[in-house]
mmCIF file of C-alpha atoms in Angstrom:
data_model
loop_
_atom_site.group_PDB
_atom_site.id
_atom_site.type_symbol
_atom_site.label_atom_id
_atom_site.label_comp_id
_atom_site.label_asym_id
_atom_site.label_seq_id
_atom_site.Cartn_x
_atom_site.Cartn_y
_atom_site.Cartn_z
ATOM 1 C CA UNK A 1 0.000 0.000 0.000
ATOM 2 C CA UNK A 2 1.791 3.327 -1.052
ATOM 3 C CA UNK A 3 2.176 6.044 1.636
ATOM 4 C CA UNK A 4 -0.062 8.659 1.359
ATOM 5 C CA UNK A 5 1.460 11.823 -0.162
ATOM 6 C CA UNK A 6 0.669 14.275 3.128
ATOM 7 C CA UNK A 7 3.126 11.846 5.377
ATOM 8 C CA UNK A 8 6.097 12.196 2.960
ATOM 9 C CA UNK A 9 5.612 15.770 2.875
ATOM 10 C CA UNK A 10 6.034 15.800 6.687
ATOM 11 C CA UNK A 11 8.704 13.343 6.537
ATOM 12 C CA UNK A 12 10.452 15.307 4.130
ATOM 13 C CA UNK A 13 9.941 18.703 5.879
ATOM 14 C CA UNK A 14 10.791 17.211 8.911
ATOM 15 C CA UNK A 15 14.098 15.947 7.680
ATOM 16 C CA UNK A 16 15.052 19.370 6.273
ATOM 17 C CA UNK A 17 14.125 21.075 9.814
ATOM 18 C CA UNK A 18 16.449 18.441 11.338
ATOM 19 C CA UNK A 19 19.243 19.280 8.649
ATOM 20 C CA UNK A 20 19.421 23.233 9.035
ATOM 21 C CA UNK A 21 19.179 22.591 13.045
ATOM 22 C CA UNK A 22 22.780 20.846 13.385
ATOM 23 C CA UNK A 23 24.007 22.809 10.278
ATOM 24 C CA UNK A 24 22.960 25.922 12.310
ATOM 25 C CA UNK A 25 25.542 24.658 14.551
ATOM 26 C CA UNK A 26 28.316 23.751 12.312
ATOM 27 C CA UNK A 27 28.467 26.967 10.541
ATOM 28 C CA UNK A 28 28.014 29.175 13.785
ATOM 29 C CA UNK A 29 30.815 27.493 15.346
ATOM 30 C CA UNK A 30 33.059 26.616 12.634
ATOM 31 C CA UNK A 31 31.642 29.327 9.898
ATOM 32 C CA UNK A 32 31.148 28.356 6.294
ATOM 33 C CA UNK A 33 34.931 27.548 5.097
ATOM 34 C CA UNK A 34 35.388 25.608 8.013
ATOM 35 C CA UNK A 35 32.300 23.368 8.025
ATOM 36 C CA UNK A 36 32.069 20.429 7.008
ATOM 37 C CA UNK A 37 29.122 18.619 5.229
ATOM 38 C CA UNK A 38 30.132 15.135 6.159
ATOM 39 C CA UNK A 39 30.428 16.470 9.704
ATOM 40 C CA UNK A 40 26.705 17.801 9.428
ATOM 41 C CA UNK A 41 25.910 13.895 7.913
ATOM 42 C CA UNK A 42 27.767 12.358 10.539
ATOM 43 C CA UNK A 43 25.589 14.178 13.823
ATOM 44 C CA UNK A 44 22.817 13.395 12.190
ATOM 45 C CA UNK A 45 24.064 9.726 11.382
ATOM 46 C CA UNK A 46 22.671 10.227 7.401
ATOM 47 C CA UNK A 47 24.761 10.549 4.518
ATOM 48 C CA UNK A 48 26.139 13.643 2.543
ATOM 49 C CA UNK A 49 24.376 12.628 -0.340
ATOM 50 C CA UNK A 50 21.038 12.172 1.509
ATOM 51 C CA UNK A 51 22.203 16.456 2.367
ATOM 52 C CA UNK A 52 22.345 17.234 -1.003
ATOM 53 C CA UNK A 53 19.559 15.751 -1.917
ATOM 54 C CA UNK A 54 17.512 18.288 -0.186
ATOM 55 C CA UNK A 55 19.827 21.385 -0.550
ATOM 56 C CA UNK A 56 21.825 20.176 -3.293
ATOM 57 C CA UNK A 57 25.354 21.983 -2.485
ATOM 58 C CA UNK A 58 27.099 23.157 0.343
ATOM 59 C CA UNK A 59 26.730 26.926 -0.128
ATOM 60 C CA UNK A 60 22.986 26.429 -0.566
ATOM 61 C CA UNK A 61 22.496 24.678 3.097
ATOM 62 C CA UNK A 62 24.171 27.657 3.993
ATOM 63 C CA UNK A 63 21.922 30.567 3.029
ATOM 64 C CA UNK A 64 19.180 28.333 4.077
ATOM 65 C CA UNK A 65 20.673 28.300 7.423
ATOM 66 C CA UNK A 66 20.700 31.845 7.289
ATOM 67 C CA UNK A 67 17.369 32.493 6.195
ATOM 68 C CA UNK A 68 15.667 30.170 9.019
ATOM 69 C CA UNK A 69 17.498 32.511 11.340
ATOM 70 C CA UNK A 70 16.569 35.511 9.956
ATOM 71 C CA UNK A 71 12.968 34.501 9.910
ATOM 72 C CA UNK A 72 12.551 33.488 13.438
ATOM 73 C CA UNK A 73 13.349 37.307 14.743
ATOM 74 C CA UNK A 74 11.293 39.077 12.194
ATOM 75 C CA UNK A 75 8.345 36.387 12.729
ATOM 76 C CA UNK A 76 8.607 37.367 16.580
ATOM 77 C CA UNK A 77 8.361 40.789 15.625
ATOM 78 C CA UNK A 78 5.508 40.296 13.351
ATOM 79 C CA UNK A 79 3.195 38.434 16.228
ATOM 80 C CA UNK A 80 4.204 41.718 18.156
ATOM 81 C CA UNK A 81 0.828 43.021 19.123
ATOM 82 C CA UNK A 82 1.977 46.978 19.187
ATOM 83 C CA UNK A 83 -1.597 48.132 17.709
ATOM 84 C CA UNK A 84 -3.386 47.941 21.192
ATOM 85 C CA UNK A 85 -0.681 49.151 23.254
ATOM 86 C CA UNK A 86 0.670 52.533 24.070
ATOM 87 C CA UNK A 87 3.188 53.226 21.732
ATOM 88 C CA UNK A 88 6.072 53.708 24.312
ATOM 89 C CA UNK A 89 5.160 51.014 26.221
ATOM 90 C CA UNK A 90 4.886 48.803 22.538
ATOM 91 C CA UNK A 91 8.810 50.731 21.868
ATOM 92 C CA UNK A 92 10.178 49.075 24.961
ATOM 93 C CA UNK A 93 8.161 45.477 24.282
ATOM 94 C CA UNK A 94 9.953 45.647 20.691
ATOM 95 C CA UNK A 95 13.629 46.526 22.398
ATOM 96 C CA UNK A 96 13.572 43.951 24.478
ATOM 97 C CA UNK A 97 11.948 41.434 22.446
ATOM 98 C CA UNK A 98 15.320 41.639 20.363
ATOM 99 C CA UNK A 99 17.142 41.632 23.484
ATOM 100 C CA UNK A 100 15.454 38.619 25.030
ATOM 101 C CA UNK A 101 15.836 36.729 21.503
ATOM 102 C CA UNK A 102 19.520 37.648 20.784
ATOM 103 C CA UNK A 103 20.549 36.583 23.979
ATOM 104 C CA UNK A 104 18.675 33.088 23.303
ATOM 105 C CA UNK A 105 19.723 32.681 20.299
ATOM 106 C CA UNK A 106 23.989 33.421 20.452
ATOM 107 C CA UNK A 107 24.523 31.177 16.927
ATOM 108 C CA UNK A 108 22.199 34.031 15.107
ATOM 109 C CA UNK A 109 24.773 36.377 16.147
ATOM 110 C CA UNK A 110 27.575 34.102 15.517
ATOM 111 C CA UNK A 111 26.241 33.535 11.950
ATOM 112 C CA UNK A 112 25.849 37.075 11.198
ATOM 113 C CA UNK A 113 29.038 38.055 12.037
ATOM 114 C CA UNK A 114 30.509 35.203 9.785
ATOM 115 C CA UNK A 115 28.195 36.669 6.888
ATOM 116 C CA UNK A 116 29.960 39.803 7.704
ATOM 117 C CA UNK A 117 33.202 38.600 7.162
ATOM 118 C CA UNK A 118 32.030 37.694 3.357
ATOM 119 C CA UNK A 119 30.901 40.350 2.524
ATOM 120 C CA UNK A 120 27.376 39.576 3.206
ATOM 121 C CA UNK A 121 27.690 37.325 -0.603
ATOM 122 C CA UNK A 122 25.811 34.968 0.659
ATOM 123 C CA UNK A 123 22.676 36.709 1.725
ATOM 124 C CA UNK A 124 23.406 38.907 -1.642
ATOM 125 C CA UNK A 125 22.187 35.694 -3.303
ATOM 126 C CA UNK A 126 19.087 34.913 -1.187
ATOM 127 C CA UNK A 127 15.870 35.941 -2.597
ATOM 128 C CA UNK A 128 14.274 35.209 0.438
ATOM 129 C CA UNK A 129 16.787 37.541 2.510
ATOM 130 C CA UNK A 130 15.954 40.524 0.372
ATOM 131 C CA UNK A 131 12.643 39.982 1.320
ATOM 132 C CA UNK A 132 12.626 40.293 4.807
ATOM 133 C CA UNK A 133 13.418 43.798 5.097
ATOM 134 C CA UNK A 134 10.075 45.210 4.933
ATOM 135 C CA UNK A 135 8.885 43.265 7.618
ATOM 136 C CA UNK A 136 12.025 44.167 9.832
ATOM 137 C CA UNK A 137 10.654 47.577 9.914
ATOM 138 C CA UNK A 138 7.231 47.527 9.503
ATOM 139 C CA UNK A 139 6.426 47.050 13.210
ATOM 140 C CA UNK A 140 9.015 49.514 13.916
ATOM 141 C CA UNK A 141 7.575 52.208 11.435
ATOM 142 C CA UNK A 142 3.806 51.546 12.812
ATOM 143 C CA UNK A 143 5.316 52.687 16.615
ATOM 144 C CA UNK A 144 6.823 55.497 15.494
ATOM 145 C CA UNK A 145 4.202 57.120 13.554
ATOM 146 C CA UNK A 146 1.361 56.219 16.345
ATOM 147 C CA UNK A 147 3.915 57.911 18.701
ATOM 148 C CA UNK A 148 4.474 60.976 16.552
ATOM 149 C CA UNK A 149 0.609 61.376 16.112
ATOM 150 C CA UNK A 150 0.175 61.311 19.944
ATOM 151 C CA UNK A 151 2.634 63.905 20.381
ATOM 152 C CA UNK A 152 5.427 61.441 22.307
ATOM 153 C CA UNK A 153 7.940 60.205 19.736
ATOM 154 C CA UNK A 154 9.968 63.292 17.589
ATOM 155 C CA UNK A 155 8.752 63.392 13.882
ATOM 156 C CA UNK A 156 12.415 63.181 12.482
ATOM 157 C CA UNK A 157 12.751 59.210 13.640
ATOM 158 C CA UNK A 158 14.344 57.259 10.843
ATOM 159 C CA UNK A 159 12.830 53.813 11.636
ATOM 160 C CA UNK A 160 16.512 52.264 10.435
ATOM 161 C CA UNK A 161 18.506 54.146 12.395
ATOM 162 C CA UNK A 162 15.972 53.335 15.588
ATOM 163 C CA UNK A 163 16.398 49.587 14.240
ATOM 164 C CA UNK A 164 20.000 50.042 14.116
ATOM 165 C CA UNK A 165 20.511 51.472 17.376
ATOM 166 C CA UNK A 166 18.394 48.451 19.346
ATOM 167 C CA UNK A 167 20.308 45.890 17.100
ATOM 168 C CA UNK A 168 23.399 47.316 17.974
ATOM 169 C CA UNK A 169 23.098 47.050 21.892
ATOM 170 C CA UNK A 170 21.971 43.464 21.412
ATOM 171 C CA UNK A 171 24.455 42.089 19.195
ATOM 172 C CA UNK A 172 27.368 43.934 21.465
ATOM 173 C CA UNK A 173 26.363 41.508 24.258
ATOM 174 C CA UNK A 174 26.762 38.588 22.510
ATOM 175 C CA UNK A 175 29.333 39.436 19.808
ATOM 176 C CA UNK A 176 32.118 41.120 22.210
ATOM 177 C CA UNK A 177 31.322 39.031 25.553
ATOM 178 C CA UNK A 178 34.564 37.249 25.532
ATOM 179 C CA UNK A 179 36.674 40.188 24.586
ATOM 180 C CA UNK A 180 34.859 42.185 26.575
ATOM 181 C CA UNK A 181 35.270 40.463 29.224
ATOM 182 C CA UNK A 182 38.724 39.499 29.214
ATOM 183 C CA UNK A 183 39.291 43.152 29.003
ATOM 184 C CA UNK A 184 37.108 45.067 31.742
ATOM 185 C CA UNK A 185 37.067 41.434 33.734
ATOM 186 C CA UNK A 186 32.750 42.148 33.365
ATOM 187 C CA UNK A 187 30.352 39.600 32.005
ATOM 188 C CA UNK A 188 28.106 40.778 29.786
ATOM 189 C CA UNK A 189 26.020 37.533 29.818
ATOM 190 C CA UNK A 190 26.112 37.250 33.776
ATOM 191 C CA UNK A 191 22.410 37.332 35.355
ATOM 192 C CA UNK A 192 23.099 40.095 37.592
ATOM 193 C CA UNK A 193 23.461 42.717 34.581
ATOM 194 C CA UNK A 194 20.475 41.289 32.767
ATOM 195 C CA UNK A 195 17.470 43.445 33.777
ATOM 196 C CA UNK A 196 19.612 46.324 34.220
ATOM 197 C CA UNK A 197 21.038 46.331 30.548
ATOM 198 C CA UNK A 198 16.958 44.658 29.609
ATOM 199 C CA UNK A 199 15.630 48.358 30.649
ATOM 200 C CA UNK A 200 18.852 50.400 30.014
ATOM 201 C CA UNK A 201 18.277 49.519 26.112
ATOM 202 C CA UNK A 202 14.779 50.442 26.213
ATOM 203 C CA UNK A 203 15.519 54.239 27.940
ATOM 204 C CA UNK A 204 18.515 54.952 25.759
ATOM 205 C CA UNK A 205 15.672 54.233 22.591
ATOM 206 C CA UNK A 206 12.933 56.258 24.283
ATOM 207 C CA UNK A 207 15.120 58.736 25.223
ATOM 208 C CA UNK A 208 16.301 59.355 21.674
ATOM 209 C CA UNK A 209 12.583 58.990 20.490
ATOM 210 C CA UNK A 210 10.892 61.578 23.324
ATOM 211 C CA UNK A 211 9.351 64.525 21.476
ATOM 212 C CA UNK A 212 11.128 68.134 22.722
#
């Protein structure tokens, strides 16, 4: 009796979820000249072949990985419910939404900095990539104009910059903990600074943003 069509779809998907998941992990720790796709096969106990299969090269698993990280941040910020709140109080809920999922999620950082190093080429040659930056500052551009309108935010906000700013803090932490660190002998990661960085973030933005 042949399997019905929906369960190989789910097997299939499944097996591609399972793929970019340790290859998420190869290329964050290793980055993408260093990785290795019979390492990837080997954690997974499957074959290369069985890889490239569903990805078909090396370089192609690759922007895949990056484009499953990329989505899971702006999907969070999507399902960020900012039209029923105030719009400082949905400012600060956006902040540290980043900040909670940057510091969760330390091989998103990793792999952007790697895609750094090239150059960004690899995301150059996403179609999905260029894509996503729309919705990385929709939610962002929807605050700011409510909060102009109500007289809170300044009108001269560019929503980039404002993006910029909270992406900055956030990738600092995770980026430059070692070095930073091993330098001013001060954890970035360590619990004790986390609420008070959490909030600082979300006053330097606010301050920046209060109308004068």
């Amino acid at each position: 009796m042949p399997v019905a069509q929906p369960d190989r779809t789910r097997d299939a998907e499944r097996t591609r979820a399972e793929i970019i998941e340790v290859a998420t992990r190869e290329f964050a720790d290793k980055g993408f000249a260093g990785a290795r796709v019979d390492e990837i096969a080997a954690k997974m106990s499957t074959t290369k072949r069985m890889i490239y299969y569903y990805f078909g090269n090396k370089e192609h698993l690759y922007i895949e990985v990056l484009e499953h990280a990329y989505a899971g941040i702006r999907a969070l910020e999507q399902d960020l419910d900012v039209e029923h709140l105030d719009p400082v109080d949905a400012m600060r809920q956006l902040a540290e939404l980043t900040f909670d999922h940057h510091e969760s999620h330390p091989d998103f950082i990793r792999l952007v900095s790697i895609e750094n190093i090239h150059r960004a080429e690899h995301i150059g040659r996403s179609t999905v990539l260029s894509g996503l930056a729309n919705p990385a500052l929709d939610v962002l551009t929807r605050i700011l104009a409510r909060g102009h309108e109500t007289g809170v935010f300044r009108g001269d906000a560019d929503p980039l910059d404002v993006h910029m700013v909270i992406s900055s803090f956030c990738v600092f932490r995770i980026a430059n903990r070692h070095t930073f660190n091993a330098i001013f002998e001060r954890d970035m990661l360590d619990p004790a600074h986390r609420a008070r960085h959490r909030k600082l973030l979300g006053d330097l933005v606010l301050d920046y943003l209060a109308a004068r």
